[in-house]
Short mmCIF file of C-alpha atoms in Angstrom, two decimals:
data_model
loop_
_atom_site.label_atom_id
_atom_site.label_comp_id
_atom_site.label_asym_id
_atom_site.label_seq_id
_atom_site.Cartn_x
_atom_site.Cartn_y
_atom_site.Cartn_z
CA UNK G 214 0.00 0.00 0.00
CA UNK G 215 1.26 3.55 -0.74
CA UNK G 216 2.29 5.58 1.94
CA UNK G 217 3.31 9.23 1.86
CA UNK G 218 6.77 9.32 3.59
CA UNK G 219 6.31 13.23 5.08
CA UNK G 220 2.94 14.81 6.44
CA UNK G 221 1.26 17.17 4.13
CA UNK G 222 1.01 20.72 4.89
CA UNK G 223 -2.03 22.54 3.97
CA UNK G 224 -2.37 26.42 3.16
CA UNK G 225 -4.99 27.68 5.39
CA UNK G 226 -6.71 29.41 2.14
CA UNK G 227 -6.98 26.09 0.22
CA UNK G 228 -10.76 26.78 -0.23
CA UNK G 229 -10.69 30.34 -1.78
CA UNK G 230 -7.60 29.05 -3.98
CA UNK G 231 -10.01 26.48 -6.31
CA UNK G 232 -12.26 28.85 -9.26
CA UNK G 233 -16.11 28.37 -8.92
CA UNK G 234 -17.37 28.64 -12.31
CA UNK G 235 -21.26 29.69 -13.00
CA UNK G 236 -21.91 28.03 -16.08
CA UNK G 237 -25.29 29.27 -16.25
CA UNK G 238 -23.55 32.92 -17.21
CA UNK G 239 -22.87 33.44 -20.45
CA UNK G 240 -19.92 35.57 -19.87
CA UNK G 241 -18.14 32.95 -17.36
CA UNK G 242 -16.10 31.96 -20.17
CA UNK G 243 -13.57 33.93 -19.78
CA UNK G 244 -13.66 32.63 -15.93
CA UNK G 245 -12.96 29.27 -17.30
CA UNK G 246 -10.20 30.28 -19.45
CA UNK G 247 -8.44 31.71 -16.81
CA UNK G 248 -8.74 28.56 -14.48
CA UNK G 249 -7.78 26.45 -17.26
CA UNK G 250 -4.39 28.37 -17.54
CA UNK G 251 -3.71 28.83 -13.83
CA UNK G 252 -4.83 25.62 -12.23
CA UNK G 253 -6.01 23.25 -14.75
CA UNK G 254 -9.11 22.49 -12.33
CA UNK G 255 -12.45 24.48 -11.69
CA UNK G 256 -15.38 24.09 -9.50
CA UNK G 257 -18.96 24.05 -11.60
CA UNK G 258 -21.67 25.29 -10.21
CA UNK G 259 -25.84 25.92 -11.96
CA UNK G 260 -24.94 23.05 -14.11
CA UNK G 261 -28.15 21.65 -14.80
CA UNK G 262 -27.66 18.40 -13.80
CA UNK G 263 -30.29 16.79 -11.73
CA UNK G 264 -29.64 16.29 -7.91
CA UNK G 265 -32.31 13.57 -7.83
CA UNK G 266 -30.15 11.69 -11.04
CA UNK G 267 -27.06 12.26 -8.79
CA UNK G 268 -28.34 10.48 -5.34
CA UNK G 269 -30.02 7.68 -7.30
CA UNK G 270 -26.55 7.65 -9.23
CA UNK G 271 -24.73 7.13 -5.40
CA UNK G 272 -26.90 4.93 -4.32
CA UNK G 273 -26.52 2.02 -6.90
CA UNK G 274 -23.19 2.25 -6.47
CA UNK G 275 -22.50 2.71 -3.10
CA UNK G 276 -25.02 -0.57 -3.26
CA UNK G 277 -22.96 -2.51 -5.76
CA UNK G 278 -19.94 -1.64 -3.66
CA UNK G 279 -21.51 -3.36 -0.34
CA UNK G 280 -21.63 -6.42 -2.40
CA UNK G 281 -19.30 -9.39 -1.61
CA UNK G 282 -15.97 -9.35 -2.90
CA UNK G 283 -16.47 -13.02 -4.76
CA UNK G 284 -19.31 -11.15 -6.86
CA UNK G 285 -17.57 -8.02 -7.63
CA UNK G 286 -14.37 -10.05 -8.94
CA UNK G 287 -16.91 -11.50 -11.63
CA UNK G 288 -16.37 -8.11 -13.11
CA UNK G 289 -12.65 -8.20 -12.69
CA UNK G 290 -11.34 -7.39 -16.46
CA UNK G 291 -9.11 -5.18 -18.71
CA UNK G 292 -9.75 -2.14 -19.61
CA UNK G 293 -13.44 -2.39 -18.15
CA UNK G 294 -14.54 -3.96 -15.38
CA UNK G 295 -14.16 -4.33 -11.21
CA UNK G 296 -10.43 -3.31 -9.86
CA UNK G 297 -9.08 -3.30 -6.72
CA UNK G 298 -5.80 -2.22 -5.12
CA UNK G 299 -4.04 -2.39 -8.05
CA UNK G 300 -4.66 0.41 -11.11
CA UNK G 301 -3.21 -0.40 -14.07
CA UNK G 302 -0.65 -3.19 -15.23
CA UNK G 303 2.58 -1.34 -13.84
CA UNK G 304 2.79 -1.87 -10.21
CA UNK G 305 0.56 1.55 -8.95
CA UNK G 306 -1.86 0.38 -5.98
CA UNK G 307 -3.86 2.24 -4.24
CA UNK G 308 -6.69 2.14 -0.89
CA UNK G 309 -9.62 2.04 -3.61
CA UNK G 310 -12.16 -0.38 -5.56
CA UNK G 311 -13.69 0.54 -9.12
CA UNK G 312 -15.62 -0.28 -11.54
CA UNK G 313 -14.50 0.87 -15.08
CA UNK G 314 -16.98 1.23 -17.54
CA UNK G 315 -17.50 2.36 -21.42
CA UNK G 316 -19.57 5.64 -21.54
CA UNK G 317 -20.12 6.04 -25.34
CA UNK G 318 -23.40 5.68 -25.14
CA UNK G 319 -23.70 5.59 -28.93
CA UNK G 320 -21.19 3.13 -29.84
CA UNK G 321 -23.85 0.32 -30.11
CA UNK G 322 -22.32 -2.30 -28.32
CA UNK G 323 -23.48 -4.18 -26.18
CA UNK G 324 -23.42 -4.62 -23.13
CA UNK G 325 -22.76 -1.01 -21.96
CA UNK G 326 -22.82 -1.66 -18.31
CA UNK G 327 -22.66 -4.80 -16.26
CA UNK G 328 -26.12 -6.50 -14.56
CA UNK G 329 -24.61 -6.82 -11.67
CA UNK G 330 -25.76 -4.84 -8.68
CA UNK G 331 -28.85 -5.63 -6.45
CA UNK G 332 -30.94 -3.63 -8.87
CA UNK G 333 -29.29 -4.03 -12.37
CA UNK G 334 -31.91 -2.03 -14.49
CA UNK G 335 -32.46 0.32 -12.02
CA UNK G 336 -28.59 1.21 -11.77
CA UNK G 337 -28.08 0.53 -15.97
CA UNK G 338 -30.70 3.06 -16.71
CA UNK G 339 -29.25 5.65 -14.05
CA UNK G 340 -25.80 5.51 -15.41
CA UNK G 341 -26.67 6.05 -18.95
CA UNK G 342 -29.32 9.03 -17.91
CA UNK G 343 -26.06 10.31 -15.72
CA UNK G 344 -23.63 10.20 -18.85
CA UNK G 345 -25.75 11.86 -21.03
CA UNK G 346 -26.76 14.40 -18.68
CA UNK G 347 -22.53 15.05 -17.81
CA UNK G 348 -21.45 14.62 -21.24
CA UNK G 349 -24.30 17.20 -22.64
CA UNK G 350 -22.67 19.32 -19.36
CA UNK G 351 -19.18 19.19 -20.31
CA UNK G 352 -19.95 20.16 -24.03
CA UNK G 353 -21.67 23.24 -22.88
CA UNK G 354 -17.91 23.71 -21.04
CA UNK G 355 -15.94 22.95 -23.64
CA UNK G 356 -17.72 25.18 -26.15
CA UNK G 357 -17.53 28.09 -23.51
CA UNK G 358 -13.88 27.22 -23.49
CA UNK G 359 -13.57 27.69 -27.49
CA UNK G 360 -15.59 31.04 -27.39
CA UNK G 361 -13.43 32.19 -24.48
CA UNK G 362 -10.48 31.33 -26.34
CA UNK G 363 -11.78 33.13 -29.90
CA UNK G 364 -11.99 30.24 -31.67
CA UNK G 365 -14.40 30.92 -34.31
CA UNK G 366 -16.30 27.70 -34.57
CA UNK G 367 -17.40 26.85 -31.10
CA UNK G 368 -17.43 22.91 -31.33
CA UNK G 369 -14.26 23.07 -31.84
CA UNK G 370 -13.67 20.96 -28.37
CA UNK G 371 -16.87 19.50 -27.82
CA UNK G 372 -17.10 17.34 -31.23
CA UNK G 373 -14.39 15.65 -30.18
CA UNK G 374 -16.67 13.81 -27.41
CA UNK G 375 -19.68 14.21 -28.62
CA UNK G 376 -18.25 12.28 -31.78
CA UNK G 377 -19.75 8.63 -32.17
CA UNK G 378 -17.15 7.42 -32.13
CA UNK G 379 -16.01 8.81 -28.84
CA UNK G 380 -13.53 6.89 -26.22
CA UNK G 381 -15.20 8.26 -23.26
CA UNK G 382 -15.37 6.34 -20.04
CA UNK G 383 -16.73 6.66 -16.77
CA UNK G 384 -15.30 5.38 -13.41
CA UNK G 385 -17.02 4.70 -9.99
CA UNK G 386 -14.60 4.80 -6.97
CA UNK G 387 -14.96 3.84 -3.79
CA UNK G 388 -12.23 4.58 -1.55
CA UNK G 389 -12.92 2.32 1.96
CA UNK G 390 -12.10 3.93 5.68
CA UNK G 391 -8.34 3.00 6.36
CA UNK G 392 -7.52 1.64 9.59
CA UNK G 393 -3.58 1.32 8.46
CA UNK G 394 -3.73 5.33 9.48
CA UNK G 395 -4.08 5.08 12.83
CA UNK G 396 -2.27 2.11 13.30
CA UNK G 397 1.44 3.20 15.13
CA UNK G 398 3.45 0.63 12.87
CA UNK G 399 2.11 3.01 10.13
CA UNK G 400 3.46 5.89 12.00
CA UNK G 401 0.24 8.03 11.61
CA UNK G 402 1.32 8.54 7.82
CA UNK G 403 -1.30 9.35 5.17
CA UNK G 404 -1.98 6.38 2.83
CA UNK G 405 -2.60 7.09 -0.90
CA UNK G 406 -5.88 6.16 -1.85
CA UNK G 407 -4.89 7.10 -5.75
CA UNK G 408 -1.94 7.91 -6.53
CA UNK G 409 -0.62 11.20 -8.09
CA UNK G 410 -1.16 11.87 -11.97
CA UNK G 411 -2.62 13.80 -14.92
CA UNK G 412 -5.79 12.33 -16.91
CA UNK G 413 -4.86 11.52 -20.53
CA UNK G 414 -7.94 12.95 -22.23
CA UNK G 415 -9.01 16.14 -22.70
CA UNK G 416 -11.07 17.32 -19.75
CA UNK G 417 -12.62 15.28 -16.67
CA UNK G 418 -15.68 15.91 -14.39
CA UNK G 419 -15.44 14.96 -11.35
CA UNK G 420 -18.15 14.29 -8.39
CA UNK G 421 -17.97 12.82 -4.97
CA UNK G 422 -19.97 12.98 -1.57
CA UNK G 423 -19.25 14.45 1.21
CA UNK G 424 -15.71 13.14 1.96
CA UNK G 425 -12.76 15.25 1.70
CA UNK G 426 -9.20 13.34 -0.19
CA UNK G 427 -8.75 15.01 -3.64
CA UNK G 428 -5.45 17.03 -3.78
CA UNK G 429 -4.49 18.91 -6.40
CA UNK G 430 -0.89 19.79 -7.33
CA UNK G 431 -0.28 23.92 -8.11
CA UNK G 432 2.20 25.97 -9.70
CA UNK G 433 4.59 26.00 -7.29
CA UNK G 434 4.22 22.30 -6.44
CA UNK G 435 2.74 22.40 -3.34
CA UNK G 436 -0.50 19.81 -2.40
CA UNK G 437 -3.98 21.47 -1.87
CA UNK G 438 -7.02 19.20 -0.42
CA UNK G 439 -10.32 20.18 -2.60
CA UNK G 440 -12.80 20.90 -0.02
CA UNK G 441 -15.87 18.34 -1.05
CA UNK G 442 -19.07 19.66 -2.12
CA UNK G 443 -21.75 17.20 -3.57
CA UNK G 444 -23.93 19.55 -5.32
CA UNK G 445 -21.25 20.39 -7.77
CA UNK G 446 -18.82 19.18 -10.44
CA UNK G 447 -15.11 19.42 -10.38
CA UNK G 448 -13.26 19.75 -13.97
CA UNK G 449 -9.57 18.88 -15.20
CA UNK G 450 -7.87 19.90 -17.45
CA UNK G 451 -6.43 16.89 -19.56
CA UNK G 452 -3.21 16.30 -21.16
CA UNK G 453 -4.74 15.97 -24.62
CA UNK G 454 -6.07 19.41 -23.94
CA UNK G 455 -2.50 21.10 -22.70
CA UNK G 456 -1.60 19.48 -26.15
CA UNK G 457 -3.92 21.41 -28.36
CA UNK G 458 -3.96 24.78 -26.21
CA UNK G 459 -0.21 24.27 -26.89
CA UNK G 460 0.87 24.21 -23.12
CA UNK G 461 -1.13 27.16 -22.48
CA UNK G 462 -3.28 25.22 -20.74
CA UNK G 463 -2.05 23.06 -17.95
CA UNK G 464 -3.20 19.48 -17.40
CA UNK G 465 -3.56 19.10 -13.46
CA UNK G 466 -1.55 16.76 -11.82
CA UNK G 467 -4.20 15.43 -8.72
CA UNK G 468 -4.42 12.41 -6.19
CA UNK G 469 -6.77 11.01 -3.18
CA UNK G 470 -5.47 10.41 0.33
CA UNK G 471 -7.41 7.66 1.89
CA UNK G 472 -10.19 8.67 4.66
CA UNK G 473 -9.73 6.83 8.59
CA UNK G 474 -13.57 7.43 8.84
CA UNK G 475 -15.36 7.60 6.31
CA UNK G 476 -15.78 6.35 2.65
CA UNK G 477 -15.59 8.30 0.07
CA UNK G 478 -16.87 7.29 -3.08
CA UNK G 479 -16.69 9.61 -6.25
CA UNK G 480 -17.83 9.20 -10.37
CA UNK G 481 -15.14 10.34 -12.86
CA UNK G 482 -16.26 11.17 -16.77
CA UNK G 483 -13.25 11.09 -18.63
CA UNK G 484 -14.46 12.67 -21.80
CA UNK G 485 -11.58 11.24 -24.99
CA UNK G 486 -12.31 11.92 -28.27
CA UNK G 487 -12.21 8.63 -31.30
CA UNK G 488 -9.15 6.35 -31.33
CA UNK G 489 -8.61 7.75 -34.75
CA UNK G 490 -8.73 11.57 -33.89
CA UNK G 491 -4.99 13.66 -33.97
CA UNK G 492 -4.18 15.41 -31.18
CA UNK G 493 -1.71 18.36 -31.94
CA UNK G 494 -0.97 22.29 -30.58
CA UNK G 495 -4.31 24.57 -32.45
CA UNK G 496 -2.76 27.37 -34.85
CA UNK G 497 -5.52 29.29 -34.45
CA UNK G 498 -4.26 29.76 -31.18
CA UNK G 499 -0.78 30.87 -32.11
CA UNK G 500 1.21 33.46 -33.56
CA UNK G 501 3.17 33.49 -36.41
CA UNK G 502 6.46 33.29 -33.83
CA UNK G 503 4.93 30.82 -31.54
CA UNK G 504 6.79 27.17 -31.76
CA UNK G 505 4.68 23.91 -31.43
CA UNK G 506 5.49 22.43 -28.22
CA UNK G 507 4.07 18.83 -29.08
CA UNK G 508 4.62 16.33 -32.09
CA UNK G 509 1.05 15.20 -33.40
CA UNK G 510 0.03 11.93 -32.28
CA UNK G 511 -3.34 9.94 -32.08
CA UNK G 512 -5.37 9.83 -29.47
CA UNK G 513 -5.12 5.61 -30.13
CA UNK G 514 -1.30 6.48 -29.68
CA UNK G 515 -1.45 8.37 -26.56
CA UNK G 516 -4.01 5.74 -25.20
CA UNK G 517 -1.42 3.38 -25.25
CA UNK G 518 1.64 5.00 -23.99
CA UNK G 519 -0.56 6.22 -21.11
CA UNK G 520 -1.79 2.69 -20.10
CA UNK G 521 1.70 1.33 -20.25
CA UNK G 522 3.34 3.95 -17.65
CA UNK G 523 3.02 4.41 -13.98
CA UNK G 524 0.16 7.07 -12.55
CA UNK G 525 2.84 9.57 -11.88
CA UNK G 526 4.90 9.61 -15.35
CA UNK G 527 5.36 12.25 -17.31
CA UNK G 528 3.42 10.79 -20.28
CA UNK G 529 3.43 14.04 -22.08
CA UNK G 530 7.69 14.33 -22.08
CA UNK G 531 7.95 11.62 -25.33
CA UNK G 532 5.63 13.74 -27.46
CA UNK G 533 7.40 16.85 -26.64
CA UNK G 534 9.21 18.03 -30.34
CA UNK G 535 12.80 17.36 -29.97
CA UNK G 536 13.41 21.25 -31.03
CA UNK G 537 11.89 22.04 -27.89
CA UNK G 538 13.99 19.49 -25.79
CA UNK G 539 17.10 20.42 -28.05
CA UNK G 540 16.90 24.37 -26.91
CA UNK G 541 16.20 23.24 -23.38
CA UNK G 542 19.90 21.25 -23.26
CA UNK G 543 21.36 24.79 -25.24
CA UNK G 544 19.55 26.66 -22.09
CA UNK G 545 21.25 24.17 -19.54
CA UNK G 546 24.51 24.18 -20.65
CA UNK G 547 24.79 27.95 -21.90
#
């Protein structure tokens, strides 16, 4: 189990520090813009998504999470399915269950979500009402992030997951009460419930209950704890996104500490454009002078690099262009 070696420290005005976003005003765009370049993470708030949709949502899934571990394992499988401990294939464990799912809701395969739970339809027909509800959310975002940007056509951003094609995926977590932090062999330490990374695709949304644990990294590498708040939606910015803002925007680097009292379970829509889309720096966003930061890759290439790292790799540094990492040595050694 991961264990942080050194207690954190937390900045006493951690809660004014995170941008609450109205998206229900028009000319919150520009708020968005702003929180995309300084933090790469926003707080949503008037988003139109039902509250009723959201409990239900938490519910089924806090139910299918109290069932025994010989049913859940059914589920176990690669890339979708029931998880525990371990994420990924490269060694990164964590104090947290899941259960990774496909959220394309148009892709026309079948079966979208699993009938296991102690009310399959119920929680089948709740997921898919959640995803379309968060997805329709986060391309009202996305297309506030284009006109806030000046980008002419304003589904610039949200095609990309509202494609049919889309790789989207959703993720339930439940992160158990840890009795390894109060234990003295464990030296009162805080134990990772999710280890420290950046999300791959282009922008996340994020809700939990009540239960604080989400950190997010800033600027000046210091940890922040995200004060909870279940009646709203958290956002990150993803790598794919720093990619086509050309940098300008900064993909969040974020992790969970696990809870000694409570649980805390949370639903993650990672929205990813088609395996076949390309993923490179926007020139309408740059001058004439500007240099590309990033080669152009596919998002089927990035998928791949990303699953075969640890959580708290770098994935971007291989698709930076080699003139960038070429003037960085000439800036070292000058």
């Amino acid at each position: 189990m991961a264990v942080l070696s050194k207690p954190i420290i937390e900045p006493k005005s951690e809660l004014s520090l995170i941008p609450v976003i109205d998206i229900s005003d028009p000319e919150s765009k520009y708020a968005i813009v702003k929180a995309c370049e300084d933090f790469g993470f926003f707080k949503v708030i008037n988003h139109g998504v039902s509250t009723e949709l959201v409990s239900v949502l938490e519910h089924e899934t806090v139910e299918f999470f109290s069932l025994p571990k010989s049913e859940k394992t059914q589920l176990a499988g690669y890339p979708f399915g029931y998880g525990s401990r371990k994420i990924g294939r490269n060694g990164d464990v964590g104090w947290v269950e899941y259960l990774l799912m496909n959220a394309n809701l148009d892709s026309g395969s079948a079966p979208l979500f699993p009938d296991l739970s102690k009310n399959p339809a119920t929680f089948r027909d709740v997921l898919e009402e959640y995803i379309a509800s968060v997805r329709k959310m986060t391309c009202h975002v996305l297309e506030m992030i284009t006109d806030g940007l000046g980008i002419k056509h304003t589904n610039t951003l949200s095609k990309l997951v509202s494609d049919q094609n889309t790789d989207s995926i959703l993720r339930l977590n439940h992160y158990p009460p840890c009795p390894l932090i109060k234990k003295k062999n464990n030296g009162g330490k805080n134990v990772i419930g999710f280890g420290e990374h950046t999300d791959p695709q282009i922008i996340s949304v994020l809700r939990s209950n009540n239960t604080c644990g989400l950190q997010i990294n800033l600027a000046d590498g210091s940890w922040i704890s995200v004060p909870p708040d279940h009646s709203s939606f958290f956002f990150n910015v993803g790598d794919s996104l720093q990619v086509m803002t050309n940098g300008r925007f900064k993909s969040v680097r974020h992790r969970v500490l696990a809870n000694c009292k409570k649980s805390r379970v949370s639903m993650i829509y990672f929205a990813g454009p088609s395996l076949t889309q390309r993923i490179a720096p926007l020139t309408c966003l740059m001058d004439k002078e500007d240099e590309m930061l990033y080669e152009e890759f596919t998002w089927s290439e990035y998928r791949s690099s990303a699953y075969n790292s640890r959580l708290s790799d770098n994935r971007l540094q291989q698709f930076e262009r080699k003139t960038i990492n070429h003037n960085k040595l000439l800036l070292k050694y000058d």
